[in-house]
Short mmCIF file of C-alpha atoms in Angstrom, two decimals:
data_model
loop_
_atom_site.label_atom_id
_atom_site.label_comp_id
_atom_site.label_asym_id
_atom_site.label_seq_id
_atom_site.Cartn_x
_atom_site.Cartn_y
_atom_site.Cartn_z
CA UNK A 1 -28.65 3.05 -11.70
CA UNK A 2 -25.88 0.44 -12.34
CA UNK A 3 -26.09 -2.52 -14.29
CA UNK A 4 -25.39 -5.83 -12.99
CA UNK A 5 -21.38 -5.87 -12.71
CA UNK A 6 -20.02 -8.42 -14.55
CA UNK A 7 -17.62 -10.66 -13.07
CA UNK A 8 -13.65 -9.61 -13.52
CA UNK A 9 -11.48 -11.32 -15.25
CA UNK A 10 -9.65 -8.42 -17.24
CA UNK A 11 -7.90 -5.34 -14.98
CA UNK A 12 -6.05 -2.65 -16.14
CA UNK A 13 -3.17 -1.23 -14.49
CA UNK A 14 -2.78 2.38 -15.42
CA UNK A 15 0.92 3.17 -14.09
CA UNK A 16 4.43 0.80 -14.15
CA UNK A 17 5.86 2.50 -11.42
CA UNK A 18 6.61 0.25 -8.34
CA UNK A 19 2.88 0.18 -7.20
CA UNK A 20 1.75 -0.45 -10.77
CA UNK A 21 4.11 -3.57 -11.03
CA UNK A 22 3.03 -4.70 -8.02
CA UNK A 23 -0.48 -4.99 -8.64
CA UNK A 24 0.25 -6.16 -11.92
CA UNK A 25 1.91 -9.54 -9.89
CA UNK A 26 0.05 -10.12 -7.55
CA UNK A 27 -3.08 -10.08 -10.52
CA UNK A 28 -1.41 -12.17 -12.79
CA UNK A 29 -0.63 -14.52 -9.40
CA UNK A 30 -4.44 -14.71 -9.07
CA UNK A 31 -5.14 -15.56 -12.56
CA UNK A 32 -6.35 -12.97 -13.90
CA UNK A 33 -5.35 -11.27 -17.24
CA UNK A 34 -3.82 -7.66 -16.86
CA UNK A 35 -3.18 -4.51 -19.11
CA UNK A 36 -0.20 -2.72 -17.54
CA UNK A 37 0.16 0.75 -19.00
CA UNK A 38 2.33 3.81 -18.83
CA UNK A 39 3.05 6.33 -21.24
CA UNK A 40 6.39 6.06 -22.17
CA UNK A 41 8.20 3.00 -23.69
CA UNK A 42 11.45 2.85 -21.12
CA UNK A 43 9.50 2.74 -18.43
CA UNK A 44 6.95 0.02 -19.55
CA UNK A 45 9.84 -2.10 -20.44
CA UNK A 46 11.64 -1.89 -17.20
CA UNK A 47 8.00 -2.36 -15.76
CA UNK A 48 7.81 -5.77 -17.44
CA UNK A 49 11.37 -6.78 -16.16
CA UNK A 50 10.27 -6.16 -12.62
CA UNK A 51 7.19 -7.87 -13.28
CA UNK A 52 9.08 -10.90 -14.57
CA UNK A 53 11.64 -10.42 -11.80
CA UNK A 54 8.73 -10.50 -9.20
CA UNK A 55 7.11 -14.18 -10.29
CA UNK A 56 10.69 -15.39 -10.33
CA UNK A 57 11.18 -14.54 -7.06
CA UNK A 58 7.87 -15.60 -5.75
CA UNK A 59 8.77 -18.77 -7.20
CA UNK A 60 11.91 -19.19 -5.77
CA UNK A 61 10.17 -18.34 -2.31
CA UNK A 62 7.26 -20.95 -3.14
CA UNK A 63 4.54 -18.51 -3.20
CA UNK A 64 3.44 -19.44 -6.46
CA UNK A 65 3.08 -22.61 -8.48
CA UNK A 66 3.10 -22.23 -11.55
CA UNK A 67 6.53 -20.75 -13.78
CA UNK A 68 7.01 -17.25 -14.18
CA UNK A 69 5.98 -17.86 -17.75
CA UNK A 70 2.87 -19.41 -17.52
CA UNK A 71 1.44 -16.09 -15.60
CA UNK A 72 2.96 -13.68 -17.57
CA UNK A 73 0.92 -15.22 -20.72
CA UNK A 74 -1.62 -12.86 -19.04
CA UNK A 75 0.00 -10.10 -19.76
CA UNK A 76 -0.02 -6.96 -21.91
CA UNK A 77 1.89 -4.38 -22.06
CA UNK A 78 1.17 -1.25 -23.87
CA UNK A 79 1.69 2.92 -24.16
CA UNK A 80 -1.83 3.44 -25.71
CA UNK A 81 -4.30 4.19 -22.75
CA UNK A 82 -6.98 3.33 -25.18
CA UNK A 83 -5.38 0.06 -25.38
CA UNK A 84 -5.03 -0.29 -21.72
CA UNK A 85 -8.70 0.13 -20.66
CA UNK A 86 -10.25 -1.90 -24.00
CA UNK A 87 -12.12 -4.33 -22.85
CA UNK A 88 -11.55 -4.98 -18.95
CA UNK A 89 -13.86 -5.01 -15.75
CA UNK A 90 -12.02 -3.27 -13.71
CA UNK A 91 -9.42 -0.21 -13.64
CA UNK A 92 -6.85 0.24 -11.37
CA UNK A 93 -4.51 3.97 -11.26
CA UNK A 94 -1.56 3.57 -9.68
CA UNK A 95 0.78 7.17 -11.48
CA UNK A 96 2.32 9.50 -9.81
CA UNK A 97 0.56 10.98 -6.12
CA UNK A 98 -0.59 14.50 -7.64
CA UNK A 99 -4.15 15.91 -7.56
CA UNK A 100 -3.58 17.47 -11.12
CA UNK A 101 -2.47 14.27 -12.88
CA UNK A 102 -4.84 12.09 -10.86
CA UNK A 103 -7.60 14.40 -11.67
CA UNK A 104 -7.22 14.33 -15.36
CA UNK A 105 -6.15 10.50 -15.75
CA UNK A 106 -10.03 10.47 -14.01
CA UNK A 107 -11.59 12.62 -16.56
CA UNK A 108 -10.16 10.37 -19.26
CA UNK A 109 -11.26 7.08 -17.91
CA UNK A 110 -14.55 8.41 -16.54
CA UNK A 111 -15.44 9.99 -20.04
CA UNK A 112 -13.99 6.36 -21.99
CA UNK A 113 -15.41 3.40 -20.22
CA UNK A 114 -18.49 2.12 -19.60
CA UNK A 115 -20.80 2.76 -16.97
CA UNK A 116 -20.20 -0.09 -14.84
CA UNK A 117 -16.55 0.07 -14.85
CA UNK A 118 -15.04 1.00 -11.48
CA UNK A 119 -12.00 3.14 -11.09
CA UNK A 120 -10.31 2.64 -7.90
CA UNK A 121 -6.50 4.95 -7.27
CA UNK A 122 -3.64 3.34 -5.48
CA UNK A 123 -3.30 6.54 -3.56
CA UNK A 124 -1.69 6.76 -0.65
CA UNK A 125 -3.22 9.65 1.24
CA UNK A 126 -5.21 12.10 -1.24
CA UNK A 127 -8.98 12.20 -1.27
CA UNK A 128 -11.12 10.91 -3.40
CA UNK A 129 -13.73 13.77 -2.98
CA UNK A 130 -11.30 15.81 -4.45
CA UNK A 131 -10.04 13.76 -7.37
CA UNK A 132 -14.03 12.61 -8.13
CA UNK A 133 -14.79 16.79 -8.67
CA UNK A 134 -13.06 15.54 -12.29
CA UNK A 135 -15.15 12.81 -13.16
CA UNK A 136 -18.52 14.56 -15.11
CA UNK A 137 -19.78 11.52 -16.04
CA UNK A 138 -20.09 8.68 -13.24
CA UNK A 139 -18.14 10.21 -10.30
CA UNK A 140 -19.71 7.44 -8.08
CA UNK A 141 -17.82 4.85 -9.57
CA UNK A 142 -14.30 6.42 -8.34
CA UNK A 143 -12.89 4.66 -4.74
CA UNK A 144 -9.71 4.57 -3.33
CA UNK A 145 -8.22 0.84 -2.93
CA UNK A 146 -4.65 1.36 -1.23
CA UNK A 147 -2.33 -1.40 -1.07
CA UNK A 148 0.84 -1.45 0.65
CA UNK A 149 4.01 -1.67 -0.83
CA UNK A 150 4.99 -4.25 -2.23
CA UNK A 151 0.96 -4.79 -3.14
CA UNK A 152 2.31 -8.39 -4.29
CA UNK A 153 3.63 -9.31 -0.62
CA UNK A 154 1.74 -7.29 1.75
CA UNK A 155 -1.82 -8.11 2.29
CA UNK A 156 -3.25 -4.89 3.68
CA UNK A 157 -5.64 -2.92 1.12
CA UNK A 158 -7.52 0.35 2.92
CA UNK A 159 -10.58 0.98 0.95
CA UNK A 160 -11.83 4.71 0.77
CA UNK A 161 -15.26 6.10 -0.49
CA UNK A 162 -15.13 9.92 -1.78
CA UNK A 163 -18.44 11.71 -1.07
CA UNK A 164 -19.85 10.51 -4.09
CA UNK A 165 -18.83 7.32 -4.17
CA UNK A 166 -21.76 4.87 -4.12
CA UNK A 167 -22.37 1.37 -1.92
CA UNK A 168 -22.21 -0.99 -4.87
CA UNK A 169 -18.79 0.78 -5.55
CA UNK A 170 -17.93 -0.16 -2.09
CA UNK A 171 -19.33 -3.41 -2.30
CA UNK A 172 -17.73 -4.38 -5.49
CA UNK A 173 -14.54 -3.17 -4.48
CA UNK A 174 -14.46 -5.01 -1.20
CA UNK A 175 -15.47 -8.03 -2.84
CA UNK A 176 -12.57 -8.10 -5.32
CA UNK A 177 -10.20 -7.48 -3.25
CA UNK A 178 -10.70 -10.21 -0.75
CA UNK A 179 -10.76 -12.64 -4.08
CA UNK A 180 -7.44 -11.43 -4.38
CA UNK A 181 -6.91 -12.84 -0.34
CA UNK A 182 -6.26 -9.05 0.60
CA UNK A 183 -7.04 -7.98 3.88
CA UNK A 184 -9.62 -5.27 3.67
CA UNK A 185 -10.05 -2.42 5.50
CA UNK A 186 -13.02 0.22 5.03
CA UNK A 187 -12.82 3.47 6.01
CA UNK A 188 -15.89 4.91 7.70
CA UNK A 189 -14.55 8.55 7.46
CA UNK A 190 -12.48 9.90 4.35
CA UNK A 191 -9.27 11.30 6.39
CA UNK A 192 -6.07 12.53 4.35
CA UNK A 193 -3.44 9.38 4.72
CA UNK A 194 -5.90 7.33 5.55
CA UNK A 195 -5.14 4.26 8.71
CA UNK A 196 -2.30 3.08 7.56
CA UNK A 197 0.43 6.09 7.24
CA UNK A 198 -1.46 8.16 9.89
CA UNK A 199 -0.32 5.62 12.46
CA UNK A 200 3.23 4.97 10.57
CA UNK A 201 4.30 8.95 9.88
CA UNK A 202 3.02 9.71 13.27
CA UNK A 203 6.11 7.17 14.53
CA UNK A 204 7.97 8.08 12.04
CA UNK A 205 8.29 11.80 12.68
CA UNK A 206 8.81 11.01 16.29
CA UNK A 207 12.05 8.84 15.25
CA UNK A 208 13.03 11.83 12.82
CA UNK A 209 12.71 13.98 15.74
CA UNK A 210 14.85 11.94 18.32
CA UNK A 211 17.66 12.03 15.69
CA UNK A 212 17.13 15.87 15.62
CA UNK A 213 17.05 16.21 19.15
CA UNK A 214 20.44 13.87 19.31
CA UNK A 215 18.95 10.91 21.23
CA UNK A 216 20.09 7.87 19.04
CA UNK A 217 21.17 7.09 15.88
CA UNK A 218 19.15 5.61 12.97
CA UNK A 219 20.40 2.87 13.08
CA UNK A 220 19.62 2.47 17.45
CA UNK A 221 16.21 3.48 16.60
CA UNK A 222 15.94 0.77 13.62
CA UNK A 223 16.79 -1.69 16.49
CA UNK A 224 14.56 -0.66 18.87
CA UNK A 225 11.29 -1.03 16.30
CA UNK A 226 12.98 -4.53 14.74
CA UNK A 227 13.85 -5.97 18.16
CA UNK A 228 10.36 -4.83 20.12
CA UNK A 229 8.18 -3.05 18.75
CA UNK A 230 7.80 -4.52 15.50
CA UNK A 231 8.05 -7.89 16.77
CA UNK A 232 4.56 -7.74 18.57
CA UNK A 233 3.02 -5.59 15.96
CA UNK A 234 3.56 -8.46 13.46
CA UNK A 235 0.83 -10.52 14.83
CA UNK A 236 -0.62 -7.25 17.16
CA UNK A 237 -1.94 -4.25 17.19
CA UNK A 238 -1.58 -1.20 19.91
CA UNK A 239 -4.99 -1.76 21.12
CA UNK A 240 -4.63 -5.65 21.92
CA UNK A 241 -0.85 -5.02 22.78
CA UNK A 242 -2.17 -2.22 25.20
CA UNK A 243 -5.10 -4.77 26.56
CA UNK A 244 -2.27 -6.90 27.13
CA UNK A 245 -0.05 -4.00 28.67
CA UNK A 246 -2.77 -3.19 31.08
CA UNK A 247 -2.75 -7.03 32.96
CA UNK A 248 -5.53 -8.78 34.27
CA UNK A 249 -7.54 -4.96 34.15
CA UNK A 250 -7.03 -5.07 30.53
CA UNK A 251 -7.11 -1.50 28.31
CA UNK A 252 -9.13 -0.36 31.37
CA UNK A 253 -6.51 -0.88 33.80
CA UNK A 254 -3.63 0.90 30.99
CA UNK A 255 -5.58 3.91 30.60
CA UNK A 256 -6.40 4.60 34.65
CA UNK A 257 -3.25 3.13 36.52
CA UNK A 258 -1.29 1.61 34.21
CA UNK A 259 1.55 2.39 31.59
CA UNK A 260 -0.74 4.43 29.83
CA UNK A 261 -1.85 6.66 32.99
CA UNK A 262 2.13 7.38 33.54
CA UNK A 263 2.61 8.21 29.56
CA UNK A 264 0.24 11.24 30.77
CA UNK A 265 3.32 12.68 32.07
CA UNK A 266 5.64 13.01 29.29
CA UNK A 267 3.59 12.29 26.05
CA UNK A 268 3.82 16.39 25.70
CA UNK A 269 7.22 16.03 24.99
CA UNK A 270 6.59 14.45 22.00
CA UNK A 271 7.03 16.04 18.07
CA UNK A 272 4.56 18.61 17.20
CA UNK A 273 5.97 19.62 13.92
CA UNK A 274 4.19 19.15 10.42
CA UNK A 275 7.23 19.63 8.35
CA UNK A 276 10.40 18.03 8.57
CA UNK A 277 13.35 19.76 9.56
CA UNK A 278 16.02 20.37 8.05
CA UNK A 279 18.48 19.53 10.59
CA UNK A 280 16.96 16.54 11.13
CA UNK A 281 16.76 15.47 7.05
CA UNK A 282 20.63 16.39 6.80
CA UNK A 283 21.29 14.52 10.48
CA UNK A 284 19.40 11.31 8.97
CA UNK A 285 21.43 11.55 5.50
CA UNK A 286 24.44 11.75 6.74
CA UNK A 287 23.73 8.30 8.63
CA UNK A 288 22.44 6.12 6.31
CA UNK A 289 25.51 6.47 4.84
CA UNK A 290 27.06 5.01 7.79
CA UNK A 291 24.47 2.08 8.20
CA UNK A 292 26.49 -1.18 9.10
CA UNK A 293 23.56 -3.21 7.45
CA UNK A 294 23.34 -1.85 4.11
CA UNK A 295 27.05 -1.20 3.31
CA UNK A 296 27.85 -2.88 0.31
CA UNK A 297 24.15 -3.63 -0.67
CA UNK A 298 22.35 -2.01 -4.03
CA UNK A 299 18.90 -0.98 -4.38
CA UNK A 300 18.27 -4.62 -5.73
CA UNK A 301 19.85 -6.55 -2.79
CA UNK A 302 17.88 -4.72 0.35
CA UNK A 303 14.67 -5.19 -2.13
CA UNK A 304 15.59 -9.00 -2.43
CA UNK A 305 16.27 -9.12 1.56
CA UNK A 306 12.82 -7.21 2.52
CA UNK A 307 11.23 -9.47 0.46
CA UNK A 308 12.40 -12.91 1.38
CA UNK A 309 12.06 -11.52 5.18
CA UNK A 310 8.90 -10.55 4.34
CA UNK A 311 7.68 -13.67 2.90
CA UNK A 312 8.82 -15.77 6.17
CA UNK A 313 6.83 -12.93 8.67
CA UNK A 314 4.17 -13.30 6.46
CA UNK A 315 4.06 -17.18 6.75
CA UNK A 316 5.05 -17.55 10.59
CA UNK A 317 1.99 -15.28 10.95
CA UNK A 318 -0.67 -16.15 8.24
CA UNK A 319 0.69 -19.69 7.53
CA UNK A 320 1.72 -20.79 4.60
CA UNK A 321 -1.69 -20.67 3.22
CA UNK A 322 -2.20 -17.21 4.15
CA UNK A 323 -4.71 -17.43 6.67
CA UNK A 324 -5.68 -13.60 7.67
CA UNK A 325 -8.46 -14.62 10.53
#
């Protein structure tokens, strides 16, 4: 039986990838202390830069108040997992997406901290049930809380019980993340990939497929999503843009005579591969190098652009207070 969780105000953040970072920000953003860990030294000091480099630019954008430096007082940084996990209320994995490394980073944690700790991954499509076979002592404390990337920008976080994971897990979980103002989704059903990446590698392997099939380039098929289809899905969904789609009959009317009802005639057409080709990888390669938009433009500059883009979607949708109702 669980103890009485005590509230959070400590987290640490096991993994200074670009996840890791991210959570890290948007923590520290929320005033709460963090330990960001990762093994080796080079990569926990380029983890701190982008850290630093992520509160300057949210200040820049006016999504936070206070100077970089004030937040980052709540930081550690360290390459001693003991260290990391010393001392906090809540653990957060973010390392790299393998069953075999998430399994024994687990073990560790679930062996080390106390009972009432929760460990939630940052995965972004393996199971729980599998990873929670490693954890001998308290496997019911393990949940999945997946953010989307960048965690610091994007509000969506798809919460995901293993078989053993228990309802004060859940609750607790759930009830953090909305004090961070995430947007939380609970799955009802553990499913590989979860919502999220279902819906976008399902579209995305039907783009990889027109390029295979010679339709359009990557760049055509860019514009079609920016200039249509992403523009309603920033503020809809399929089901209300299908509602919509279907008239005054609504998502009744789409499925029997509408749109819908006519897709039945070609939707066979569509990709029914699992694997990628490799006509199509090469194909898609071979364009990006040709991409008008990014010619000219480093890693850093498209980050900088998606994420002052992002910032004004977010606010033209969720106002600048972040309203997610």
């Amino acid at each position: 039986m669980f103890i009485h969780m005590k509230s959070i105000n400590k987290v640490a953040v096991v993994g200074a990838g670009i996840i890791g970072v991210g959570w890290t920000t948007l923590l520290l953003t929320k005033g709460y202390k963090v330990n960001l860990y990762t093994e080796k030294k080079e990569t926990l000091e380029k983890g701190l830069a982008k850290v630093s480099a992520y509160l300057v630019n949210l200040k820049n954008l006016r999504m936070i108040d206070e100077e970089p430096i004030d937040y980052q007082r709540n930081l550690t940084g360290t390459t001693k997992i003991d260290e990391a996990i010393q001392n906090v209320e809540f653990v957060i994995e973010a390392i790299i997406e393998e069953y075999s490394a998430k399994k024994n980073l687990f073990n560790y944690l679930d062996s080390q901290l106390p009972r009432d700790i929760i460990i939630a991954s940052s995965t972004s499509g393996l199971l729980m049930t599998e990873i929670q076979k490693a954890m001998t002592r308290y496997p019911d404390r393990g949940v999945i809380a997946h953010p989307w990337n960048p965690p610091h920008l994007l509000p969506l976080v798809e919460i995901v019980p293993g078989d053993k994971t228990s309802k004060y897990t859940l609750d607790v979980t759930k009830d953090f993340m909305e004090k961070l103002d995430r947007v939380v989704v609970v799955l009802k059903k553990e499913v590989p990939g979860f919502i999220g990446n279902r819906l976008a590698f399902a579209l995305f392997r039907e783009a990889v497929n027109l390029i295979d099939e010679g339709v359009a380039t990557v760049e055509d098929i860019d514009k079609v999503m920016t200039a249509a289809i992403g523009l309603r899905w920033a503020f809809m969904g399929p089901f209300l843009t299908y509602h919509l789609g279907g008239g005054e009959g609504g998502i009744e009317y789409f499925f029997s005579k509408g749109f819908g009802y006519g897709a039945n005639e070609w939707m066979y057409t569509l990709a029914k591969w699992d694997k990628f080709p490799y006509t199509a990888v090469k194909k898609i390669v071979d364009q990006m190098k040709e991409y008008e938009f990014i010619k000219g433009k480093n890693f850093q500059d498209l980050s900088r652009w998606r994420d002052e883009t992002l910032v004004r979607v977010y606010k033209a949708v969720f106002g600048e207070k972040g309203n997610h109702n």
